[in-house]
Amino acid sequence: MKEVNLSMVPEAQVGDYVLVHVGVAISVVDEEEALKTFEYIKQIGELNELNPDEIHSTNQQLKKR
Amino acid sequence: MKHLSEYRDAALVNELVEDIKAITTKPWTIMEVCGGQTHSLVKNGIIDMLPKEITMVHGPGCPVCVTPISIIDEAITLSKKPEVILCSFGDMLRVPGSDRSLLEAKSEGADVRIVYSPLDAVKLAKENPDREVVFFAVGFETTAPANALSVIQADKLGIKNYSILASHVLVPPAMEAILSDPETTVNAFLAAGHVCTIMGIDEYYPIAGKYKVPIVVTGFEPVDLLQGIYMTVRQLEAGESNVENQYVRVVQREGNLLAKDAIDKVFEVSDRDWRGIGNIPSSGWEVNNRYQQYNARKKFNLQPVEVKENKNCIAGEIMKGKKKPFDCPLFAKACNPEHPQGAPMVSSEGSCAAYYHYSNSNLVAENIY
């Protein structure tokens, strides 16, 4: 069992995952954003099956993220 | 484990590799700045999966590797003082100074102890009031908040027998030093996710703008790295040079404000020598005036001594992205992790050590056998 200093993530709640570096938690892992990664990958996979015009517009959407 | 296994998913990795292949039309050189990323790229075989047009080069992002020999000598000098308990992260112990390592100093009787956190060193100081505890505070922006916190804690608790030997280096000035080299081959950067967890991403906009390079803040797992590379290549192919954040689940644009406050409280910007690269102006942090009593250099009146590197070692060119570990005549011969001759071989996060341990390329085989 390791002791972790939570003074730099006061927003952390029981049940949260935190990123710990040398005994100090430095960030709370954002569940929603973690899921978005996989949506992004799905989107770029679909992108490769589109025609060039559609690629451009989807590219614009991805850039806005 | 949550947020880990899905980022190592083989099917997703293959899908991303195909996605990258589909958009790559020209040769590009991309540098990852963090040693953790170098390690993951090589260990997971990602470098060999990328289309041949994409060359990954490995920046000076291993804190152990870029710590100058002169500072390791300072730590060894301190460790030999009978009153001193020298505390360090484990990976600093094997790094050779000019004539020995901390591990060798320990075997000769110095009181050198491995700690997991600088906060453990403060505890040790409290438990040993008749000794002087010095923490060897090595690291990038990621490690600085914990080191600052140790000083703030010691000060609050009135612990006077604690100090730190700071060797803090900063990523953005190193990126600028690499980009302003006229011979640079670097077209884009994967920025270090955990450094940005602390500092945020704003300091990369001026660099992307000035040098016209895409900078994508990226995580450390295979899916993270490949997604970061995809985002980078997409920008390169489109002629863009923006800052993007792949590692959104951990990195917020403004970084961690409380961590930045702790850093500001204890440290001030200073020039720094980087092992293998040389001096980079305003590229480090030193303990500021307010906390001088916690600065080991001041407390023990250490005088820096100039130390020469092995001149056959091409570490500087490797860390600037101009050469690969295989290009070095010493690689896997005179230079190996047991007897490192230069910076990138000393820690498992160094690019030479990563290639030595994990790369199954024929070039390595030729060199070793």
Tab-separated table of C-alpha atoms in Angstrom:
chain	number	residue	atom	x	y	z
A	1	MET	CA	0.000	0.000	0.000
A	2	LYS	CA	1.441	3.367	-1.026
A	3	GLU	CA	0.578	6.711	0.490
A	4	VAL	CA	-0.504	9.342	-2.042
A	5	ASN	CA	-0.658	13.084	-1.423
A	6	LEU	CA	-3.953	14.475	-2.787
A	7	SER	CA	-3.359	18.173	-2.071
A	8	MET	CA	-3.064	19.042	-5.769
A	9	VAL	CA	-6.344	17.367	-6.814
A	10	PRO	CA	-8.879	18.648	-4.244
A	11	GLU	CA	-11.700	17.757	-6.683
A	12	ALA	CA	-10.924	13.992	-6.442
A	13	GLN	CA	-13.768	11.893	-5.050
A	14	VAL	CA	-13.848	8.340	-3.721
A	15	GLY	CA	-14.028	6.053	-6.774
A	16	ASP	CA	-12.060	8.391	-9.068
A	17	TYR	CA	-8.911	7.294	-10.859
A	18	VAL	CA	-5.999	9.669	-10.327
A	19	LEU	CA	-2.661	9.958	-12.079
A	20	VAL	CA	0.099	9.652	-9.471
A	21	HIS	CA	3.677	10.770	-9.971
A	22	VAL	CA	6.335	10.266	-7.257
A	23	GLY	CA	3.753	10.052	-4.490
A	24	VAL	CA	1.649	13.045	-5.516
A	25	ALA	CA	-1.630	12.840	-7.463
A	26	ILE	CA	-1.431	15.346	-10.322
A	27	SER	CA	-4.651	14.765	-12.273
A	28	VAL	CA	-8.065	13.106	-12.040
A	29	VAL	CA	-8.698	10.886	-15.075
A	30	ASP	CA	-11.704	12.232	-16.980
A	31	GLU	CA	-13.979	9.272	-17.735
A	32	GLU	CA	-15.976	11.068	-20.427
A	33	GLU	CA	-12.879	12.195	-22.314
A	34	ALA	CA	-11.421	8.674	-22.050
A	35	LEU	CA	-14.459	7.342	-23.925
A	36	LYS	CA	-14.195	10.068	-26.583
A	37	THR	CA	-10.792	8.701	-27.662
A	38	PHE	CA	-12.499	5.599	-28.985
A	39	GLU	CA	-15.184	7.613	-30.763
A	40	TYR	CA	-12.409	9.585	-32.461
A	41	ILE	CA	-10.704	6.422	-33.678
A	42	LYS	CA	-14.009	5.068	-34.968
A	43	GLN	CA	-14.540	8.334	-36.827
A	44	ILE	CA	-11.136	8.319	-38.528
A	45	GLY	CA	-11.649	4.663	-39.478
A	46	GLU	CA	-14.867	5.627	-41.248
A	47	LEU	CA	-13.093	8.607	-42.796
A	48	ASN	CA	-10.908	6.350	-44.919
A	49	GLU	CA	-13.974	4.853	-46.611
A	50	LEU	CA	-15.366	8.233	-47.688
A	51	ASN	CA	-14.787	10.147	-50.924
A	52	PRO	CA	-12.358	13.127	-50.953
A	53	ASP	CA	-15.049	15.831	-50.425
A	54	GLU	CA	-16.462	14.028	-47.439
A	55	ILE	CA	-12.946	13.527	-46.080
A	56	HIS	CA	-12.451	17.286	-46.132
A	57	SER	CA	-15.632	18.029	-44.217
A	58	THR	CA	-15.032	15.290	-41.643
A	59	ASN	CA	-11.473	16.523	-41.287
A	60	GLN	CA	-12.851	19.951	-40.450
A	61	GLN	CA	-15.060	18.374	-37.793
A	62	LEU	CA	-12.150	16.474	-36.293
A	63	LYS	CA	-10.047	19.642	-36.221
A	64	LYS	CA	-12.712	21.433	-34.205
A	65	ARG	CA	-12.442	18.892	-31.401
B	1	MET	CA	-7.055	-2.290	-15.198
B	2	LYS	CA	-9.408	0.496	-16.110
B	3	HIS	CA	-8.105	3.031	-18.657
B	4	LEU	CA	-5.168	0.787	-19.394
B	5	SER	CA	-6.186	-2.434	-21.154
B	6	GLU	CA	-8.343	-0.664	-23.749
B	7	TYR	CA	-5.392	1.565	-24.648
B	8	ARG	CA	-3.333	-1.552	-25.375
B	9	ASP	CA	-5.967	-3.241	-27.531
B	10	ALA	CA	-4.263	-4.976	-30.476
B	11	ALA	CA	-7.214	-4.621	-32.883
B	12	LEU	CA	-7.422	-0.888	-32.199
B	13	VAL	CA	-3.664	-0.556	-32.641
B	14	ASN	CA	-3.827	-2.273	-36.047
B	15	GLU	CA	-6.761	-0.101	-37.078
B	16	LEU	CA	-4.816	3.051	-36.212
B	17	VAL	CA	-1.723	1.838	-38.072
B	18	GLU	CA	-3.918	1.348	-41.174
B	19	ASP	CA	-5.443	4.809	-40.668
B	20	ILE	CA	-1.962	6.349	-40.544
B	21	LYS	CA	-0.899	4.467	-43.685
B	22	ALA	CA	-3.984	5.700	-45.498
B	23	ILE	CA	-3.160	9.385	-45.007
B	24	THR	CA	0.636	9.308	-45.338
B	25	THR	CA	1.969	10.427	-48.729
B	26	LYS	CA	5.305	12.106	-47.891
B	27	PRO	CA	8.278	11.415	-45.619
B	28	TRP	CA	7.979	12.984	-42.163
B	29	THR	CA	10.216	13.075	-39.111
B	30	ILE	CA	8.378	13.262	-35.807
B	31	MET	CA	10.082	13.698	-32.429
B	32	GLU	CA	8.587	12.488	-29.172
B	33	VAL	CA	10.013	14.482	-26.292
B	34	CYS	CA	9.307	12.261	-23.327
B	35	GLY	CA	11.473	9.293	-22.360
B	36	GLY	CA	8.350	7.410	-21.244
B	37	GLN	CA	6.995	7.716	-24.778
B	38	THR	CA	10.327	6.579	-26.297
B	39	HIS	CA	10.266	3.536	-24.052
B	40	SER	CA	6.657	2.684	-24.962
B	41	LEU	CA	7.208	3.227	-28.721
B	42	VAL	CA	10.214	0.905	-28.805
B	43	LYS	CA	8.994	-1.662	-26.262
B	44	ASN	CA	5.649	-2.104	-28.011
B	45	GLY	CA	7.231	-2.318	-31.444
B	46	ILE	CA	5.253	0.681	-32.701
B	47	ILE	CA	8.230	2.135	-34.593
B	48	ASP	CA	8.367	-0.959	-36.815
B	49	MET	CA	4.602	-0.846	-37.487
B	50	LEU	CA	4.585	2.666	-38.930
B	51	PRO	CA	4.709	3.299	-42.679
B	52	LYS	CA	8.284	3.649	-43.944
B	53	GLU	CA	7.732	7.350	-44.696
B	54	ILE	CA	7.485	8.120	-40.973
B	55	THR	CA	10.671	8.364	-38.923
B	56	MET	CA	10.362	8.698	-35.173
B	57	VAL	CA	13.318	10.429	-33.517
B	58	HIS	CA	13.764	10.542	-29.787
B	59	GLY	CA	14.221	13.796	-27.935
B	60	PRO	CA	16.028	14.668	-24.716
B	61	GLY	CA	13.094	13.633	-22.524
B	62	CYS	CA	14.713	11.274	-20.075
B	63	PRO	CA	15.443	13.281	-16.903
B	64	VAL	CA	18.015	10.812	-15.624
B	65	CYS	CA	19.851	10.900	-18.950
B	66	VAL	CA	20.107	14.683	-19.291
B	67	THR	CA	21.321	15.294	-15.724
B	68	PRO	CA	24.883	16.591	-16.196
B	69	ILE	CA	27.829	14.585	-14.866
B	70	SER	CA	28.809	17.614	-12.748
B	71	ILE	CA	25.537	17.414	-10.781
B	72	ILE	CA	25.934	13.663	-10.246
B	73	ASP	CA	29.410	14.464	-8.902
B	74	GLU	CA	27.817	17.026	-6.560
B	75	ALA	CA	25.413	14.359	-5.266
B	76	ILE	CA	28.303	11.930	-4.719
B	77	THR	CA	30.324	14.611	-2.891
B	78	LEU	CA	27.349	15.257	-0.610
B	79	SER	CA	26.743	11.551	0.013
B	80	LYS	CA	30.306	11.211	1.350
B	81	LYS	CA	29.710	13.703	4.140
B	82	PRO	CA	29.198	11.697	7.354
B	83	GLU	CA	26.188	13.765	8.464
B	84	VAL	CA	24.355	13.406	5.129
B	85	ILE	CA	21.646	10.924	4.142
B	86	LEU	CA	21.431	11.289	0.355
B	87	CYS	CA	17.971	10.325	-0.938
B	88	SER	CA	17.288	9.683	-4.586
B	89	PHE	CA	14.911	8.011	-7.017
B	90	GLY	CA	16.255	4.529	-7.744
B	91	ASP	CA	17.147	5.111	-11.379
B	92	MET	CA	19.738	7.807	-10.544
B	93	LEU	CA	21.910	5.415	-8.555
B	94	ARG	CA	23.539	3.582	-11.458
B	95	VAL	CA	24.271	6.694	-13.514
B	96	PRO	CA	28.032	7.175	-13.757
B	97	GLY	CA	29.489	10.486	-12.639
B	98	SER	CA	33.013	11.416	-13.641
B	99	ASP	CA	34.625	8.591	-11.682
B	100	ARG	CA	31.869	6.618	-9.974
B	101	SER	CA	28.108	6.288	-9.478
B	102	LEU	CA	26.004	6.876	-6.364
B	103	LEU	CA	25.652	3.098	-6.090
B	104	GLU	CA	29.435	2.750	-5.946
B	105	ALA	CA	29.597	5.537	-3.365
B	106	LYS	CA	27.006	3.594	-1.344
B	107	SER	CA	29.082	0.405	-1.537
B	108	GLU	CA	32.004	2.448	-0.194
B	109	GLY	CA	29.968	3.393	2.864
B	110	ALA	CA	28.011	6.507	1.878
B	111	ASP	CA	24.471	6.648	3.296
B	112	VAL	CA	22.505	6.662	0.028
B	113	ARG	CA	18.843	5.713	0.183
B	114	ILE	CA	16.247	5.117	-2.500
B	115	VAL	CA	12.920	6.829	-1.888
B	116	TYR	CA	9.680	6.609	-3.836
B	117	SER	CA	8.727	10.236	-3.231
B	118	PRO	CA	10.471	13.410	-2.018
B	119	LEU	CA	7.806	13.507	0.700
B	120	ASP	CA	9.362	10.289	2.086
B	121	ALA	CA	12.684	12.147	2.327
B	122	VAL	CA	11.025	14.857	4.440
B	123	LYS	CA	9.729	12.125	6.748
B	124	LEU	CA	13.233	10.696	6.988
B	125	ALA	CA	14.565	14.148	7.959
B	126	LYS	CA	11.951	14.375	10.710
B	127	GLU	CA	12.931	10.943	12.031
B	128	ASN	CA	16.680	11.722	11.942
B	129	PRO	CA	17.045	15.205	13.467
B	130	ASP	CA	20.795	14.702	14.018
B	131	ARG	CA	21.432	14.033	10.298
B	132	GLU	CA	21.191	16.182	7.150
B	133	VAL	CA	18.778	14.707	4.601
B	134	VAL	CA	19.379	15.801	1.005
B	135	PHE	CA	16.957	14.844	-1.755
B	136	PHE	CA	18.413	14.600	-5.274
B	137	ALA	CA	15.604	16.496	-7.042
B	138	VAL	CA	15.953	15.435	-10.656
B	139	GLY	CA	13.193	15.777	-13.200
B	140	PHE	CA	11.071	17.617	-15.727
B	141	GLU	CA	8.000	19.751	-15.011
B	142	THR	CA	6.108	16.601	-13.964
B	143	THR	CA	8.296	16.000	-10.914
B	144	ALA	CA	8.715	19.623	-9.854
B	145	PRO	CA	5.400	19.952	-7.925
B	146	ALA	CA	6.268	17.021	-5.638
B	147	ASN	CA	9.763	18.405	-5.067
B	148	ALA	CA	8.343	21.883	-4.354
B	149	LEU	CA	5.772	20.356	-2.019
B	150	SER	CA	8.550	18.627	-0.056
B	151	VAL	CA	10.231	21.992	0.573
B	152	ILE	CA	6.928	23.668	1.491
B	153	GLN	CA	6.127	20.799	3.874
B	154	ALA	CA	9.567	20.889	5.516
B	155	ASP	CA	9.232	24.649	5.966
B	156	LYS	CA	5.737	24.351	7.488
B	157	LEU	CA	6.867	21.620	9.885
B	158	GLY	CA	9.968	23.596	10.874
B	159	ILE	CA	12.266	20.823	9.624
B	160	LYS	CA	15.674	22.419	9.148
B	161	ASN	CA	17.765	19.339	8.336
B	162	TYR	CA	16.214	18.875	4.871
B	163	SER	CA	17.404	20.282	1.549
B	164	ILE	CA	17.215	19.465	-2.149
B	165	LEU	CA	19.889	19.255	-4.834
B	166	ALA	CA	17.810	20.513	-7.758
B	167	SER	CA	18.407	19.429	-11.345
B	168	HIS	CA	15.149	20.512	-12.937
B	169	VAL	CA	14.831	20.816	-16.684
B	170	LEU	CA	12.060	22.243	-18.846
B	171	VAL	CA	10.661	20.851	-22.091
B	172	PRO	CA	9.733	23.945	-24.187
B	173	PRO	CA	13.244	25.544	-24.165
B	174	ALA	CA	14.713	22.186	-25.226
B	175	MET	CA	12.227	21.965	-28.113
B	176	GLU	CA	13.253	25.459	-29.199
B	177	ALA	CA	16.948	24.543	-28.972
B	178	ILE	CA	16.286	21.580	-31.277
B	179	LEU	CA	14.178	23.557	-33.759
B	180	SER	CA	16.580	26.499	-33.975
B	181	ASP	CA	19.418	24.169	-35.029
B	182	PRO	CA	19.742	24.814	-38.792
B	183	GLU	CA	20.375	21.114	-39.409
B	184	THR	CA	17.239	19.946	-37.622
B	185	THR	CA	15.214	17.263	-39.366
B	186	VAL	CA	12.219	17.489	-37.026
B	187	ASN	CA	8.882	18.260	-38.752
B	188	ALA	CA	6.586	17.817	-35.760
B	189	PHE	CA	6.452	16.963	-32.074
B	190	LEU	CA	4.523	14.641	-29.837
B	191	ALA	CA	4.515	16.742	-26.662
B	192	ALA	CA	4.904	14.973	-23.328
B	193	GLY	CA	1.512	14.229	-21.779
B	194	HIS	CA	2.530	14.278	-18.146
B	195	VAL	CA	4.559	17.472	-18.425
B	196	CYS	CA	1.421	19.097	-19.864
B	197	THR	CA	-0.685	17.648	-17.033
B	198	ILE	CA	1.178	20.135	-14.836
B	199	MET	CA	1.943	23.016	-17.210
B	200	GLY	CA	-1.047	22.881	-19.573
B	201	ILE	CA	-0.643	23.395	-23.307
B	202	ASP	CA	-0.510	27.175	-23.762
B	203	GLU	CA	3.287	27.448	-23.866
B	204	TYR	CA	3.372	25.340	-27.052
B	205	TYR	CA	1.323	27.735	-29.232
B	206	PRO	CA	4.197	30.237	-29.717
B	207	ILE	CA	6.576	27.387	-30.645
B	208	ALA	CA	4.151	25.852	-33.164
B	209	GLY	CA	3.582	29.313	-34.654
B	210	LYS	CA	7.219	30.434	-34.797
B	211	TYR	CA	8.705	27.223	-36.234
B	212	LYS	CA	5.623	26.069	-38.197
B	213	VAL	CA	5.528	22.633	-36.586
B	214	PRO	CA	2.475	20.655	-35.447
B	215	ILE	CA	2.625	19.823	-31.732
B	216	VAL	CA	0.303	17.118	-30.422
B	217	VAL	CA	0.128	16.515	-26.669
B	218	THR	CA	0.135	12.712	-26.405
B	219	GLY	CA	-0.240	9.958	-23.814
B	220	PHE	CA	1.876	6.880	-23.272
B	221	GLU	CA	-0.070	3.762	-24.206
B	222	PRO	CA	0.127	2.266	-27.726
B	223	VAL	CA	-3.318	3.605	-28.706
B	224	ASP	CA	-2.424	7.056	-27.344
B	225	LEU	CA	0.857	7.180	-29.244
B	226	LEU	CA	-0.644	5.992	-32.533
B	227	GLN	CA	-3.545	8.419	-32.241
B	228	GLY	CA	-1.035	11.210	-31.520
B	229	ILE	CA	0.994	10.194	-34.571
B	230	TYR	CA	-2.192	10.087	-36.677
B	231	MET	CA	-3.164	13.606	-35.563
B	232	THR	CA	0.368	14.826	-36.294
B	233	VAL	CA	0.530	13.268	-39.765
B	234	ARG	CA	-2.927	14.615	-40.604
B	235	GLN	CA	-1.671	18.133	-39.820
B	236	LEU	CA	1.614	17.644	-41.697
B	237	GLU	CA	-0.170	16.368	-44.796
B	238	ALA	CA	-2.580	19.308	-44.649
B	239	GLY	CA	0.264	21.824	-44.168
B	240	GLU	CA	-0.982	22.869	-40.725
B	241	SER	CA	1.005	23.701	-37.591
B	242	ASN	CA	-1.393	23.682	-34.676
B	243	VAL	CA	-1.299	22.562	-31.079
B	244	GLU	CA	-3.680	19.650	-30.429
B	245	ASN	CA	-4.343	17.551	-27.353
B	246	GLN	CA	-4.702	13.783	-27.760
B	247	TYR	CA	-4.398	13.126	-24.004
B	248	VAL	CA	-7.583	14.943	-23.023
B	249	ARG	CA	-8.535	12.442	-20.354
B	250	VAL	CA	-5.621	13.652	-18.249
B	251	VAL	CA	-4.382	16.997	-19.634
B	252	GLN	CA	-6.395	20.165	-19.220
B	253	ARG	CA	-5.551	23.222	-21.248
B	254	GLU	CA	-4.495	25.254	-18.193
B	255	GLY	CA	-2.657	22.347	-16.531
B	256	ASN	CA	-2.834	21.840	-12.774
B	257	LEU	CA	-3.023	25.310	-11.226
B	258	LEU	CA	-2.274	24.141	-7.676
B	259	ALA	CA	0.820	22.307	-8.897
B	260	LYS	CA	1.960	25.399	-10.806
B	261	ASP	CA	1.445	27.507	-7.661
B	262	ALA	CA	3.696	25.171	-5.654
B	263	ILE	CA	6.390	25.394	-8.343
B	264	ASP	CA	6.174	29.205	-8.474
B	265	LYS	CA	6.434	29.391	-4.718
B	266	VAL	CA	9.694	27.422	-4.462
B	267	PHE	CA	11.517	27.671	-7.789
B	268	GLU	CA	12.814	30.320	-10.176
B	269	VAL	CA	13.865	29.880	-13.811
B	270	SER	CA	17.600	29.349	-14.349
B	271	ASP	CA	20.015	28.369	-17.125
B	272	ARG	CA	20.781	24.643	-17.221
B	273	ASP	CA	23.386	22.312	-18.628
B	274	TRP	CA	21.870	19.266	-20.365
B	275	ARG	CA	24.033	16.179	-20.516
B	276	GLY	CA	24.832	15.486	-24.171
B	277	ILE	CA	23.408	18.817	-25.376
B	278	GLY	CA	25.098	21.574	-23.381
B	279	ASN	CA	23.793	24.764	-21.850
B	280	ILE	CA	20.274	25.920	-22.743
B	281	PRO	CA	19.306	29.374	-21.415
B	282	SER	CA	16.305	29.543	-19.062
B	283	SER	CA	15.738	25.808	-19.348
B	284	GLY	CA	15.577	24.811	-15.697
B	285	TRP	CA	14.418	25.619	-12.207
B	286	GLU	CA	16.511	26.372	-9.138
B	287	VAL	CA	15.365	26.964	-5.555
B	288	ASN	CA	14.440	30.653	-5.188
B	289	ASN	CA	15.650	33.151	-2.562
B	290	ARG	CA	12.741	32.653	-0.210
B	291	TYR	CA	13.662	28.958	0.272
B	292	GLN	CA	17.481	29.179	0.089
B	293	GLN	CA	17.884	27.300	3.363
B	294	TYR	CA	16.482	24.259	1.530
B	295	ASN	CA	18.943	24.589	-1.357
B	296	ALA	CA	21.651	21.940	-0.838
B	297	ARG	CA	24.059	23.832	-3.123
B	298	LYS	CA	23.872	26.832	-0.816
B	299	LYS	CA	23.723	24.911	2.445
B	300	PHE	CA	26.868	22.868	1.687
B	301	ASN	CA	28.555	25.560	-0.413
B	302	LEU	CA	28.985	23.295	-3.461
B	303	GLN	CA	31.179	24.614	-6.258
B	304	PRO	CA	30.349	23.311	-9.736
B	305	VAL	CA	33.239	21.633	-11.583
B	306	GLU	CA	33.492	21.297	-15.378
B	307	VAL	CA	33.440	17.675	-16.545
B	308	LYS	CA	34.126	16.317	-20.013
B	309	GLU	CA	31.932	13.776	-21.830
B	310	ASN	CA	33.243	10.805	-23.817
B	311	LYS	CA	33.894	12.481	-27.165
B	312	ASN	CA	33.003	9.400	-29.222
B	313	CYS	CA	29.462	9.419	-27.817
B	314	ILE	CA	26.892	10.931	-30.208
B	315	ALA	CA	24.222	11.460	-27.541
B	316	GLY	CA	23.743	15.129	-28.457
B	317	GLU	CA	22.983	14.336	-32.082
B	318	ILE	CA	20.660	11.490	-31.081
B	319	MET	CA	18.710	13.705	-28.671
B	320	LYS	CA	18.427	16.430	-31.296
B	321	GLY	CA	16.983	13.858	-33.710
B	322	LYS	CA	19.885	13.976	-36.171
B	323	LYS	CA	21.073	10.426	-35.591
B	324	LYS	CA	19.737	7.089	-34.350
B	325	PRO	CA	21.352	4.912	-31.681
B	326	PHE	CA	22.479	2.426	-34.378
B	327	ASP	CA	24.577	5.177	-35.982
B	328	CYS	CA	26.869	5.303	-32.965
B	329	PRO	CA	30.113	3.276	-33.161
B	330	LEU	CA	29.938	2.647	-29.406
B	331	PHE	CA	26.326	1.337	-29.395
B	332	ALA	CA	26.057	-2.168	-27.886
B	333	LYS	CA	29.834	-2.460	-27.950
B	334	ALA	CA	31.750	-0.165	-25.576
B	335	CYS	CA	28.399	1.347	-24.525
B	336	ASN	CA	25.654	-0.734	-22.919
B	337	PRO	CA	23.282	-0.353	-19.936
B	338	GLU	CA	25.837	-1.942	-17.586
B	339	HIS	CA	28.587	0.435	-18.709
B	340	PRO	CA	26.899	3.453	-20.276
B	341	GLN	CA	29.200	5.901	-22.053
B	342	GLY	CA	26.601	8.589	-22.558
B	343	ALA	CA	23.294	10.033	-21.525
B	344	PRO	CA	20.684	8.018	-23.497
B	345	MET	CA	22.076	4.635	-22.364
B	346	VAL	CA	21.922	5.346	-18.624
B	347	SER	CA	18.224	4.901	-17.889
B	348	SER	CA	15.647	2.559	-19.392
B	349	GLU	CA	13.829	5.700	-20.635
B	350	GLY	CA	16.850	6.774	-22.656
B	351	SER	CA	16.585	6.090	-26.375
B	352	CYS	CA	19.831	4.070	-26.631
B	353	ALA	CA	18.845	1.877	-23.682
B	354	ALA	CA	15.345	1.384	-25.114
B	355	TYR	CA	16.826	0.280	-28.451
B	356	TYR	CA	19.321	-1.949	-26.652
B	357	HIS	CA	16.624	-3.704	-24.610
B	358	TYR	CA	13.700	-3.955	-26.993
B	359	SER	CA	14.539	-3.340	-30.603
B	360	ASN	CA	14.622	-6.575	-32.590
B	361	SER	CA	15.874	-4.892	-35.708
B	362	ASN	CA	18.633	-6.697	-37.648
B	363	LEU	CA	20.866	-3.711	-37.092
B	364	VAL	CA	20.872	-4.391	-33.374
B	365	ALA	CA	21.556	-8.074	-33.939
B	366	GLU	CA	24.536	-7.218	-36.128
B	367	ASN	CA	25.901	-4.940	-33.470
B	368	ILE	CA	25.511	-7.329	-30.593
B	369	TYR	CA	26.407	-10.696	-32.046
